PDB file of C-alpha atoms in Angstrom:
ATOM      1  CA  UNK F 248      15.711   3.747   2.495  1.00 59.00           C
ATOM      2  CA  UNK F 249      14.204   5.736   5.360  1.00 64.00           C
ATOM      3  CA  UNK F 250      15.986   9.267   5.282  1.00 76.00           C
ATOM      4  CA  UNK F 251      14.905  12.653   6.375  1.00 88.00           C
ATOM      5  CA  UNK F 252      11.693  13.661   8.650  1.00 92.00           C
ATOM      6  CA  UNK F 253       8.449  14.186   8.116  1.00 95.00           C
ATOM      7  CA  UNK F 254       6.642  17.673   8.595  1.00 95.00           C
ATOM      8  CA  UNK F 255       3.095  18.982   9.078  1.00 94.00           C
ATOM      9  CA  UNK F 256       3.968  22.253   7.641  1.00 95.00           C
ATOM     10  CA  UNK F 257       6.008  21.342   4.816  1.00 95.00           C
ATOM     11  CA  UNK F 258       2.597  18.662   3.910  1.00 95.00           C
ATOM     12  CA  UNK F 259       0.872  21.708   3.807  1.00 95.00           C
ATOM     13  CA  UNK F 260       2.986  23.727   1.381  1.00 95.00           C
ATOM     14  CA  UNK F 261       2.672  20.974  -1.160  1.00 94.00           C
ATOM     15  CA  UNK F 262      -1.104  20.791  -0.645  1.00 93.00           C
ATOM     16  CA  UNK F 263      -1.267  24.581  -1.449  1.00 93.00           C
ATOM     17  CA  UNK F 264       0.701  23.984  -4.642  1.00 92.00           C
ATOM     18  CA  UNK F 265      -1.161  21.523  -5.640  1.00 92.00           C
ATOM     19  CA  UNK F 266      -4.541  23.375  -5.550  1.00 89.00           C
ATOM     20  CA  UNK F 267      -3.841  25.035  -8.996  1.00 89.00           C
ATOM     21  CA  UNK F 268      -2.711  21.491 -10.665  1.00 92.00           C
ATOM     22  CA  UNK F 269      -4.324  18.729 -12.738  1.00 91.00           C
ATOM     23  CA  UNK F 270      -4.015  15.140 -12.307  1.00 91.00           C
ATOM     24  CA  UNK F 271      -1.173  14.462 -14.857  1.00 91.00           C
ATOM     25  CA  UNK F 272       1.111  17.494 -13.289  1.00 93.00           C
ATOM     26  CA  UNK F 273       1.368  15.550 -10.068  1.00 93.00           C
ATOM     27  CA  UNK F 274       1.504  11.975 -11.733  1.00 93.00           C
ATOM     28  CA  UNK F 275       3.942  12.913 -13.963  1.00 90.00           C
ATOM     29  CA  UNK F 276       4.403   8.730 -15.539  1.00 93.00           C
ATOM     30  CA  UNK F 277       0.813   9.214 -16.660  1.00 90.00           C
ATOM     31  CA  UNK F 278       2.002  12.435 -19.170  1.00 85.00           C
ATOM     32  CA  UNK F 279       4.180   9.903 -20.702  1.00 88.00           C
ATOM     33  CA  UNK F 280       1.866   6.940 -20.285  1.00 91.00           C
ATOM     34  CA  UNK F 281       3.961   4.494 -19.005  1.00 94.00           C
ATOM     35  CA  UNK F 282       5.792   3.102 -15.348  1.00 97.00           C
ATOM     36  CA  UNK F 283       8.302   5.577 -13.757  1.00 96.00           C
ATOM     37  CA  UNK F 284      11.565   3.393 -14.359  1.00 96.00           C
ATOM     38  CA  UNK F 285      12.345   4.152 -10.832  1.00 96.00           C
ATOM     39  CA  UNK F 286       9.580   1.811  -9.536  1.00 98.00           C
ATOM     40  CA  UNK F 287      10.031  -0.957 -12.796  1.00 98.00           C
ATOM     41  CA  UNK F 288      10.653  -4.167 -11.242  1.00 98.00           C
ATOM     42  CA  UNK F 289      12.567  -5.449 -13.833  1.00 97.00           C
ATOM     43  CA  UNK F 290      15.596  -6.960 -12.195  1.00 96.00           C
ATOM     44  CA  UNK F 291      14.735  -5.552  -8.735  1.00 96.00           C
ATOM     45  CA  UNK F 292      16.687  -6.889  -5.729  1.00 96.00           C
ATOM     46  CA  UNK F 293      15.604  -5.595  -2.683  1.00 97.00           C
ATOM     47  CA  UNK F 294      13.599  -2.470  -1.264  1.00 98.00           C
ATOM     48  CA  UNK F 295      15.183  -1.503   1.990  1.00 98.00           C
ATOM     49  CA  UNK F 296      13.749  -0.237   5.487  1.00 98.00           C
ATOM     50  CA  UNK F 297      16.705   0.676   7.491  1.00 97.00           C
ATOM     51  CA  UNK F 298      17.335   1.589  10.932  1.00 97.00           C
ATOM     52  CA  UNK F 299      19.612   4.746  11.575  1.00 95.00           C
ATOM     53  CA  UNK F 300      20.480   7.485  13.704  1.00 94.00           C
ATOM     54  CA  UNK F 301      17.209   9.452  13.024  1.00 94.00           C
ATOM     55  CA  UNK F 302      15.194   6.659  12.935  1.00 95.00           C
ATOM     56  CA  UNK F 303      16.563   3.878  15.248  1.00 96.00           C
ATOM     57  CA  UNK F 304      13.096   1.846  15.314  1.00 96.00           C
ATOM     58  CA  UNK F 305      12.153   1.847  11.288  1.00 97.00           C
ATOM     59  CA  UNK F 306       8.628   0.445  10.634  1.00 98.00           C
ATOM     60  CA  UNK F 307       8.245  -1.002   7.189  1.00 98.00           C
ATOM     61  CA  UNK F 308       4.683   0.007   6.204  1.00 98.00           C
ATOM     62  CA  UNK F 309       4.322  -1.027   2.588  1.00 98.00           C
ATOM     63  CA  UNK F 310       0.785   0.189   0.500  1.00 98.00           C
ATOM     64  CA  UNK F 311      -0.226  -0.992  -2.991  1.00 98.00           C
ATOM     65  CA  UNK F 312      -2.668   0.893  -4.233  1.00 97.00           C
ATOM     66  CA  UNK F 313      -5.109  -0.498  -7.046  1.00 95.00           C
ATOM     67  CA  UNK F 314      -4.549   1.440  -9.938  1.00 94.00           C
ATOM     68  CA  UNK F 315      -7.097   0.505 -12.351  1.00 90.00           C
ATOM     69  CA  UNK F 316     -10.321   1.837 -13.771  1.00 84.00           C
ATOM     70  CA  UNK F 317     -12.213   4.040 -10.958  1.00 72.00           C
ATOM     71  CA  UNK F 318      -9.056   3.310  -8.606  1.00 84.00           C
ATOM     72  CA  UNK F 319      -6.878   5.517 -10.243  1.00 82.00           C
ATOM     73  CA  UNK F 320      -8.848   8.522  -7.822  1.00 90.00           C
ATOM     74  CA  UNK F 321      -7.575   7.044  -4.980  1.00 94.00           C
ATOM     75  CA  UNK F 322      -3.873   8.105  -5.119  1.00 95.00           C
ATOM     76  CA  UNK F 323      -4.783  11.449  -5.828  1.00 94.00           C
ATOM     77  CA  UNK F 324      -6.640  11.892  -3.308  1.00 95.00           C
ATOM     78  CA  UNK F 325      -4.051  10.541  -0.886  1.00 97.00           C
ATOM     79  CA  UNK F 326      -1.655  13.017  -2.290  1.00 96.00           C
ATOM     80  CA  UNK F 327      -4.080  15.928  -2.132  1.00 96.00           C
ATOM     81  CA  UNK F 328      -5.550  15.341   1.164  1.00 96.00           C
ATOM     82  CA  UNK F 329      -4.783  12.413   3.394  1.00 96.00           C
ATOM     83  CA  UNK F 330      -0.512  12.119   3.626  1.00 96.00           C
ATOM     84  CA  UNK F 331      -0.799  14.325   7.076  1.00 96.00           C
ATOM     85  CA  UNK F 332      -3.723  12.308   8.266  1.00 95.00           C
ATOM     86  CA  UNK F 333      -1.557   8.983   7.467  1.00 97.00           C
ATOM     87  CA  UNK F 334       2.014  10.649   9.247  1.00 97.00           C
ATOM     88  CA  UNK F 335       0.576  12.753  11.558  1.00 96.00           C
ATOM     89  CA  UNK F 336      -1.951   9.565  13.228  1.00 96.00           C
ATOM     90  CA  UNK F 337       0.873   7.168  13.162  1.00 97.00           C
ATOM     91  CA  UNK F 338       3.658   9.521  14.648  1.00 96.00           C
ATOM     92  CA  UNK F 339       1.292  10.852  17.335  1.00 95.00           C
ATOM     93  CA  UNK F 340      -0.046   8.101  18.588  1.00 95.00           C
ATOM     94  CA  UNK F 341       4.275   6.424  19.421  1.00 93.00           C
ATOM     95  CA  UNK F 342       4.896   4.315  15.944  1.00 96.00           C
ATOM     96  CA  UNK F 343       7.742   6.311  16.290  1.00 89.00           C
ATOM     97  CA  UNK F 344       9.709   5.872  12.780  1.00 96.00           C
ATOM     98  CA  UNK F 345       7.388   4.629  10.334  1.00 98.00           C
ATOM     99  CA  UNK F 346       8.896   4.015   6.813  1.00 98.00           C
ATOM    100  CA  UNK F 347       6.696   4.446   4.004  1.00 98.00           C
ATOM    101  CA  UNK F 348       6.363   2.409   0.683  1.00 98.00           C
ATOM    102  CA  UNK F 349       3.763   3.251  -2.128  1.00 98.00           C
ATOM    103  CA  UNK F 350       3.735   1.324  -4.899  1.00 98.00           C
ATOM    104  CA  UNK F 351       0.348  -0.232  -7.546  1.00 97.00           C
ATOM    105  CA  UNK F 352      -1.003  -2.988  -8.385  1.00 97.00           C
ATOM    106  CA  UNK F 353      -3.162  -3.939 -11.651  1.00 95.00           C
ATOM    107  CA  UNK F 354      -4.183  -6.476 -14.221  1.00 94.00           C
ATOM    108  CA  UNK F 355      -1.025  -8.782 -15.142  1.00 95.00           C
ATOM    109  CA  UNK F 356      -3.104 -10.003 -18.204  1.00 93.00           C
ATOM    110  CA  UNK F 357      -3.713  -6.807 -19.428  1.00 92.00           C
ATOM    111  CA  UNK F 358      -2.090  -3.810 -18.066  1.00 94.00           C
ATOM    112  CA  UNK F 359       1.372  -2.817 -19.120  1.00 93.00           C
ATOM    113  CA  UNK F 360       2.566  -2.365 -15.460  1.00 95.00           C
ATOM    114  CA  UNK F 361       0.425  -4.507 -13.211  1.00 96.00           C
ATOM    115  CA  UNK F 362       3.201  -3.846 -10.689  1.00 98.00           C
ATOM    116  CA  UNK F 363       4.918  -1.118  -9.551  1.00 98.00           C
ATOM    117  CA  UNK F 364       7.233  -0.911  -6.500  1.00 98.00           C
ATOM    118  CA  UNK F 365       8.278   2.107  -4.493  1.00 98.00           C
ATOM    119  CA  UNK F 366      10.917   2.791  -1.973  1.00 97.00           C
ATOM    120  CA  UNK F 367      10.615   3.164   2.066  1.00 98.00           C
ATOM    121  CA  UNK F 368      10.785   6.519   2.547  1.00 97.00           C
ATOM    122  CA  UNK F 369      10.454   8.809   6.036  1.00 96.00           C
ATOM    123  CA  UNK F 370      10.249  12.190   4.612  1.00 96.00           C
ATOM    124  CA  UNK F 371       7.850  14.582   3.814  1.00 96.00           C
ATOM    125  CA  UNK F 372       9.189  15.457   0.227  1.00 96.00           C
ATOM    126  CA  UNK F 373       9.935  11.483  -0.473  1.00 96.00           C
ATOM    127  CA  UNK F 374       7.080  10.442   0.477  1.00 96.00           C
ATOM    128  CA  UNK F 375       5.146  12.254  -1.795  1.00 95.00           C
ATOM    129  CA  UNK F 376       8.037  11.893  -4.432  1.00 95.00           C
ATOM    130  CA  UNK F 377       6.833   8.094  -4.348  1.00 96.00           C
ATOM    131  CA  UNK F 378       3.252   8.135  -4.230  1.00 96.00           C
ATOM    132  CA  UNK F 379       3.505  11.056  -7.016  1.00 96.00           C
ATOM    133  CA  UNK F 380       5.758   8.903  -9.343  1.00 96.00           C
ATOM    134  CA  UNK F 381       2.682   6.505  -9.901  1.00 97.00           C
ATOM    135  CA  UNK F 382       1.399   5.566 -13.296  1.00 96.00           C
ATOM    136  CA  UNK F 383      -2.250   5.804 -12.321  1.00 95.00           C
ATOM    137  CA  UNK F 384      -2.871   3.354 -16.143  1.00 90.00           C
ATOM    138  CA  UNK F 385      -6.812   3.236 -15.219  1.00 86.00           C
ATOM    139  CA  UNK F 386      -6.755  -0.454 -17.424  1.00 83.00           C
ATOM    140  CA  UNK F 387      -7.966  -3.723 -15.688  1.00 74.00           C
ATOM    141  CA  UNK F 388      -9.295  -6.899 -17.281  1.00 63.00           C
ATOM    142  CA  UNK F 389     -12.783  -6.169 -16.728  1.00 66.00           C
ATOM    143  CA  UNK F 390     -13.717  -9.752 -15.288  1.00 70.00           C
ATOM    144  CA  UNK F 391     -12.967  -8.708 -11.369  1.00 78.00           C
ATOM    145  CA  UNK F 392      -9.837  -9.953 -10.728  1.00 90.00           C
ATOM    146  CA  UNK F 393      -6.699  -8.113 -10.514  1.00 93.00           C
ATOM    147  CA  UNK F 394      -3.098  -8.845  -9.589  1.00 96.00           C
ATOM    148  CA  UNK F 395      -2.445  -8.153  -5.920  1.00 97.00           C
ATOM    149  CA  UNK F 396      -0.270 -11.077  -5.031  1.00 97.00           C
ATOM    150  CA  UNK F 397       1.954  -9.333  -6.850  1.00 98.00           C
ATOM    151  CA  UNK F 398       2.348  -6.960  -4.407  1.00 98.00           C
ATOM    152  CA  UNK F 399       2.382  -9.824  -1.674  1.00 98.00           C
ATOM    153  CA  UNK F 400       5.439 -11.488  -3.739  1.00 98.00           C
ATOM    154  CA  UNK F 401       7.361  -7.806  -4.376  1.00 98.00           C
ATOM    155  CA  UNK F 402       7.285  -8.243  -0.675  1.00 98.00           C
ATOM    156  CA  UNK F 403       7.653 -11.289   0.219  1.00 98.00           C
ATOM    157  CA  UNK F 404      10.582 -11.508  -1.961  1.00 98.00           C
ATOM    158  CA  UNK F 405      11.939  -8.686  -2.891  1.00 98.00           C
ATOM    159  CA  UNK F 406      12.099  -6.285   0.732  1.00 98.00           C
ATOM    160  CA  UNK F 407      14.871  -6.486   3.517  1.00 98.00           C
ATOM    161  CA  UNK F 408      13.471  -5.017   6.336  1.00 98.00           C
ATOM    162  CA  UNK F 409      15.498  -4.117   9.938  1.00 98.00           C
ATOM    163  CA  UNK F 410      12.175  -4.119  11.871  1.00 98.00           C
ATOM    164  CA  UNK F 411      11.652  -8.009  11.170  1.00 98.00           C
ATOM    165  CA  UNK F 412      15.649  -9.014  10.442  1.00 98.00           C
ATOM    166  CA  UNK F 413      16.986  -6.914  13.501  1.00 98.00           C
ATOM    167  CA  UNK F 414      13.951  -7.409  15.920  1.00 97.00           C
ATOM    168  CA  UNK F 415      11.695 -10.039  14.521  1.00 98.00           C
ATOM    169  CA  UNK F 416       9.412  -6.866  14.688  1.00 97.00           C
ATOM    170  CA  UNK F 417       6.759  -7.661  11.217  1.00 98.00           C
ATOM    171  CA  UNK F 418       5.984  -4.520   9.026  1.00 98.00           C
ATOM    172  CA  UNK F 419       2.427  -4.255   7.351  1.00 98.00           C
ATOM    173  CA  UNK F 420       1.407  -4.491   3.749  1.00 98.00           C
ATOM    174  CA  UNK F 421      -1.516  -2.825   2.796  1.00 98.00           C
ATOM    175  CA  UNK F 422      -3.445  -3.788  -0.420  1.00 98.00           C
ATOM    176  CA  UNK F 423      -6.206  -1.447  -1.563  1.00 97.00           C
ATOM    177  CA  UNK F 424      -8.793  -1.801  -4.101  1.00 94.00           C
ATOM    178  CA  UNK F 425     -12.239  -3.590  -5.280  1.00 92.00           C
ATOM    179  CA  UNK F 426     -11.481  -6.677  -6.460  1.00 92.00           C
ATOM    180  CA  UNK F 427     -10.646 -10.284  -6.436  1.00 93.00           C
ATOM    181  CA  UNK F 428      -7.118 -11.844  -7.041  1.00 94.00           C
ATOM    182  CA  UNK F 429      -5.988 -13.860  -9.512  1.00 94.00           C
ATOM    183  CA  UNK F 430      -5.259 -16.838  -8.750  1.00 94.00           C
ATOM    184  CA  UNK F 431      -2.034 -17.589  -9.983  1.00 96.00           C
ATOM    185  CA  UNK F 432       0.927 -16.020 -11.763  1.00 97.00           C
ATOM    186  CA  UNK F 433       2.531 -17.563 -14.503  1.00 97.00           C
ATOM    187  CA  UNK F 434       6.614 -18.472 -14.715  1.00 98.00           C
ATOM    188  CA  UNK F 435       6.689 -16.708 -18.432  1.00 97.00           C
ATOM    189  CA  UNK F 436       4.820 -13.756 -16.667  1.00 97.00           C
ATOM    190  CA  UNK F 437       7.225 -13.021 -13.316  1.00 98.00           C
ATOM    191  CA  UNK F 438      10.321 -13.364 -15.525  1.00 98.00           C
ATOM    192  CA  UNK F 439       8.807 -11.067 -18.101  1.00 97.00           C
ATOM    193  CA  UNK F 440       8.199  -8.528 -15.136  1.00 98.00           C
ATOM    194  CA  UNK F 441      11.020  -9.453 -12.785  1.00 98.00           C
ATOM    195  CA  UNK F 442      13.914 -10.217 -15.450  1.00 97.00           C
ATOM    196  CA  UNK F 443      14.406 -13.467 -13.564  1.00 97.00           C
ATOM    197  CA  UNK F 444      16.356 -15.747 -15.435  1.00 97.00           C
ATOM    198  CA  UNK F 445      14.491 -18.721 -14.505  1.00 97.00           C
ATOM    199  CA  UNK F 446      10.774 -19.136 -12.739  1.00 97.00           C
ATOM    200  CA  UNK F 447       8.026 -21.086 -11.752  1.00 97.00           C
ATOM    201  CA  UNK F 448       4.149 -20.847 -11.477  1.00 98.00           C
ATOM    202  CA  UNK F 449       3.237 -19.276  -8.189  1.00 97.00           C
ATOM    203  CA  UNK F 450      -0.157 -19.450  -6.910  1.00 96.00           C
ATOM    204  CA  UNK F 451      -1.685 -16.953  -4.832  1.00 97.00           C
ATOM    205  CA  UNK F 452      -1.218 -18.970  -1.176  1.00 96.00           C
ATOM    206  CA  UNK F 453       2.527 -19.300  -2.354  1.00 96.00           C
ATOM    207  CA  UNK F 454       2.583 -15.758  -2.833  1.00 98.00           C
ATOM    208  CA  UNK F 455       0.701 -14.691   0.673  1.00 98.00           C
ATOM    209  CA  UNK F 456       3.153 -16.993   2.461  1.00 98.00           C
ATOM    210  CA  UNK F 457       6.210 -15.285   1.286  1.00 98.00           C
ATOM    211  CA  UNK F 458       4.900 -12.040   2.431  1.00 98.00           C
ATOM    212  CA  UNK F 459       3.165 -13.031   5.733  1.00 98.00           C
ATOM    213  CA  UNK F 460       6.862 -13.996   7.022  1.00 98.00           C
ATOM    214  CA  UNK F 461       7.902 -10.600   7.365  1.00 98.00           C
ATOM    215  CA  UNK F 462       4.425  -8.188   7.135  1.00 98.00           C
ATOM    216  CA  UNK F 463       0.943  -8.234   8.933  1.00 97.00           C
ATOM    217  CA  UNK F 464      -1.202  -8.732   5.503  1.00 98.00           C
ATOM    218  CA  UNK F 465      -4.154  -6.794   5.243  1.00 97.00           C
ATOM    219  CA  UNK F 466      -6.902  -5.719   2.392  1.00 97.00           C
ATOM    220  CA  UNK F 467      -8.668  -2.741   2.332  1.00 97.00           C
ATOM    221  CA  UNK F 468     -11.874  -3.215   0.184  1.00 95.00           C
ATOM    222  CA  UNK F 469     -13.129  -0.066  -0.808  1.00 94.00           C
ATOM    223  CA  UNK F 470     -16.823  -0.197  -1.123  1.00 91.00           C
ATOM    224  CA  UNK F 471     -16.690   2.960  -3.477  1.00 79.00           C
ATOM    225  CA  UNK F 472     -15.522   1.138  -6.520  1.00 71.00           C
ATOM    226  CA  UNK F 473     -17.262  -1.311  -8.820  1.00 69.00           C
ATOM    227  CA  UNK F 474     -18.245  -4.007  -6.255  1.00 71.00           C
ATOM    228  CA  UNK F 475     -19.511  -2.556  -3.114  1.00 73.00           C
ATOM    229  CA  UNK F 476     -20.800  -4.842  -0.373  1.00 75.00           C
ATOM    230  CA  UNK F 477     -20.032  -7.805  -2.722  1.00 80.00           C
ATOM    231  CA  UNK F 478     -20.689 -11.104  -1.073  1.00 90.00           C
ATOM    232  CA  UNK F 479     -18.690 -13.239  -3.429  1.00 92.00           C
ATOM    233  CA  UNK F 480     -15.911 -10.649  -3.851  1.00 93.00           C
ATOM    234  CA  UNK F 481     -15.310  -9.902   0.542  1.00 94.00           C
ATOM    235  CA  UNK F 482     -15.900 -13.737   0.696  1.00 95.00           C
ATOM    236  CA  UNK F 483     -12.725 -14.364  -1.620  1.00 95.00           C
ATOM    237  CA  UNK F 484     -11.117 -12.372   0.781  1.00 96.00           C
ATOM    238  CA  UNK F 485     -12.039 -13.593   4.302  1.00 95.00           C
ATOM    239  CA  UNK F 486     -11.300 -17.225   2.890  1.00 95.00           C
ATOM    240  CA  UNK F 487      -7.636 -15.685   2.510  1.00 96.00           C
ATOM    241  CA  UNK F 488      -7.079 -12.801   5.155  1.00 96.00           C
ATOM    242  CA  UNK F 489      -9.640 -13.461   7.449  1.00 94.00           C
ATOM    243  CA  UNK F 490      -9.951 -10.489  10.228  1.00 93.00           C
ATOM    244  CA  UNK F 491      -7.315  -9.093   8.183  1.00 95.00           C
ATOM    245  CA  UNK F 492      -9.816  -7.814   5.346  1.00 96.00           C
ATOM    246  CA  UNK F 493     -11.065  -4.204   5.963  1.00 96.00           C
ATOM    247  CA  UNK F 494     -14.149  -2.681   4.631  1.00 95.00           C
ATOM    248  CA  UNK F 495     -14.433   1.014   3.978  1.00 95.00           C
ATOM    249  CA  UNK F 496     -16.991   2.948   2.857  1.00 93.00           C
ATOM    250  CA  UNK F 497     -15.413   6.327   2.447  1.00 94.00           C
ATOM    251  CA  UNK F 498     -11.951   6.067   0.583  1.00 95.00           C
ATOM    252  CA  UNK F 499     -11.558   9.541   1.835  1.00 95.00           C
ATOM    253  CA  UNK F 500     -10.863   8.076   5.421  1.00 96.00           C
ATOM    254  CA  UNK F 501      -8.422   5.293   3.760  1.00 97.00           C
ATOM    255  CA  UNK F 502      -5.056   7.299   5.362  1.00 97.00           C
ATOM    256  CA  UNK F 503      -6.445   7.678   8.939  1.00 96.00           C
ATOM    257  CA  UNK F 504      -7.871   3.713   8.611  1.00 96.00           C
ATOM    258  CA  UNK F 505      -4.336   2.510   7.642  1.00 97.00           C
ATOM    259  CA  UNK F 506      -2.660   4.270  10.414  1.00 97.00           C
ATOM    260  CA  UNK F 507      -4.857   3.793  13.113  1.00 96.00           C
ATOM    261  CA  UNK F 508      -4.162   0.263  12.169  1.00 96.00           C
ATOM    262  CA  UNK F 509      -0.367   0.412  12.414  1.00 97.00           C
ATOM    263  CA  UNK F 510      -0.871   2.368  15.742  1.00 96.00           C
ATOM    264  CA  UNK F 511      -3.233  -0.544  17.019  1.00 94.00           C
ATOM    265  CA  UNK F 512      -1.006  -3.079  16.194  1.00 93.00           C
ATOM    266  CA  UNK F 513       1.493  -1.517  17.906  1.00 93.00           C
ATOM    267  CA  UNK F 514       0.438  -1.450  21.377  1.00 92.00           C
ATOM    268  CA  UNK F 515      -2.219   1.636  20.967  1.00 92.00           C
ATOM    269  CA  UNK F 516      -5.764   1.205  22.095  1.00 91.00           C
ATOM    270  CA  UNK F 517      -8.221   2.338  19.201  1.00 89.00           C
ATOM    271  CA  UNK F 518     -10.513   4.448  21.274  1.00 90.00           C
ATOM    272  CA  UNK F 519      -7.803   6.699  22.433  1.00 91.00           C
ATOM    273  CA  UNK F 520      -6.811   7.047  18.663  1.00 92.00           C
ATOM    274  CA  UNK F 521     -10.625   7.818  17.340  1.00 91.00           C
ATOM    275  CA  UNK F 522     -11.603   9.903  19.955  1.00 90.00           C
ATOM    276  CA  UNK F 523      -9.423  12.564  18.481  1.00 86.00           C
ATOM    277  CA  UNK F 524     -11.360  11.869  15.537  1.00 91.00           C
ATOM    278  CA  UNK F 525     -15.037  13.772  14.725  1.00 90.00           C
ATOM    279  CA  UNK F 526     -18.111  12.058  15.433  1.00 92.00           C
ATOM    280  CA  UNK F 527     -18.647  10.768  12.109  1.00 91.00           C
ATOM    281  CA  UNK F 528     -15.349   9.718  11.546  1.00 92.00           C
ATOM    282  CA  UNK F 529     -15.153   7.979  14.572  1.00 91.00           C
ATOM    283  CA  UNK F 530     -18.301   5.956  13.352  1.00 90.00           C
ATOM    284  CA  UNK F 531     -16.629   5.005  10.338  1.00 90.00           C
ATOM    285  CA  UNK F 532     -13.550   3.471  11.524  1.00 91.00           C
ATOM    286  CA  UNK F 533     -14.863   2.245  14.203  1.00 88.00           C
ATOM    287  CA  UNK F 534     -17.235   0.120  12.159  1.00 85.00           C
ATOM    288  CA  UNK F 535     -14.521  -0.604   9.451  1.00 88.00           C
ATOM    289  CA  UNK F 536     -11.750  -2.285  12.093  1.00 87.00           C
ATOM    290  CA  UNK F 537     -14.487  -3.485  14.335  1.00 79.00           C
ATOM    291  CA  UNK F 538     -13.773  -6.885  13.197  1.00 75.00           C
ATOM    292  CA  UNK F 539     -10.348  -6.997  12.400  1.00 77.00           C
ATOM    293  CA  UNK F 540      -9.425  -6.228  16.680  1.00 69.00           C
ATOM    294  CA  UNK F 541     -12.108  -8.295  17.475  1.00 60.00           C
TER     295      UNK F 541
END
């Protein structure tokens, strides 16, 4: 829903705690080796971004983060390292209330939660709360194709967003990972996952529609993962996304890249946003969003 603040220092506590701890004390679902029923999207409705008092210009900013085989490293490094990069860019730089959403993506054939869906969230301590409460399964169908449009339809149809419904204002989805999509998702599939009572085959354009009404769709291919460079794999995805597929070769960068993004699409020029950034990081992202401003 969008409550509380975020804070630098506060990012930093957590970081110090989390020095001393293992992967499964932070992801606590992957102790217990299965989804966090908070983020289950059996019989989900909606996920919320709301304007309010503290935040009177909420920005939906929704990230699905592949969660299979060597993708599983990414989240923890995101919740180790890279949350104050993500706030911090975005919030400096005038996206003035951004609203965050973490959820995962993986194999809808194979995985036992090939979706997973977050909340928005504005503060420090639920925004890690949700990125934290992710079943990192590390499964995957091996043939390199996983299920993002799922994260395009938990969007597309199951978000209500003030941004878009109050000021025709579109949030941003983020998927993140090394792979193709399927290309479809099967009726007996969504109502095993959603709990709908009735469905119907959606392919992957039907999908991407529904979420390209409210969100600026982007994929972030990380070139770090099983497919780097991958002609047939980033040609999938320009067919799809177009400028709207990122390339990144250091997943390490992946916060600052998303909200230098956000902060470009909202008005900000990127040079005044990298310059703040080292030399080699400047490089990086420069050459990884090149295209997508162009």
């Amino acid at each position: 829903m969008g409550y509380g603040r975020w804070s630098s220092s506060a990012y930093s506590r957590m970081q110090s705690n989390y020095r001393a701890k293992g992967r499964d004390d932070i992801f606590m679902a992957n102790k217990h080796r299965r989804i966090d029923p908070k983020l289950d999207p059996f019989r989900l409705r909606f996920r919320e971004s709301r304007d309010s008092e503290e935040h009177p210009n909420s920005l939906a900013i929704a990230i699905f983060l592949d969660v299979t085989g060597s993708m599983g490293r990414i989240p923890e490094d995101l919740v180790r390292n890279q949350l104050g990069g993500l706030m911090n860019t975005m919030l400096d730089n005038d996206v003035q209330d951004p609203q965050i959403m973490f959820s995962a993506v993986g194999d809808h054939y194979s995985d036992r939660a090939p979706i997973q869906v977050g909340q928005f969230e504005s503060s420090t301590e639920l925004i890690n709360d949700g990125l934290s409460r992710l079943f990192l399964e590390g499964g995957g169908g091996g043939g390199g194709t996983e299920s993002y449009p799922l994260a395009w339809h938990s969007c597309g149809r199951h978000t209500s967003i003030d941004c878009w419904e109050k000021r025709r204002q579109k949030g941003f989805l983020f998927t993140v990972g090394d792979e193709r999509s399927h290309h479809k998702v099967e009726a007996g599939k969504l109502m095993e996952l959603y709990g709908y009572d009735q469905a119907k085959d959606l392919d992957e354009f039907d999908m991407l529609d529904s979420a390209r009404e409210m969100y600026e769709v982007f994929h972030i291919h990380l070139n770090q993962g099983s497919y780097p460079n991958n002609d047939q794999i980033l040609g999938y995805w320009r067919e799809r996304l177009g400028k709207r597929l990122v390339v990144l070769d250091d997943y390490s960068k992946l916060g600052l890249l998303m909200a230098t993004i956000v902060a470009v699409f909202s008005g900000k020029q990127a040079d005044d946003i990298l310059r703040k950034q080292d030399v080699q990081t400047r490089s990086l992202l420069g050459s990884s969003i090149e295209n997508t401003l162009a």
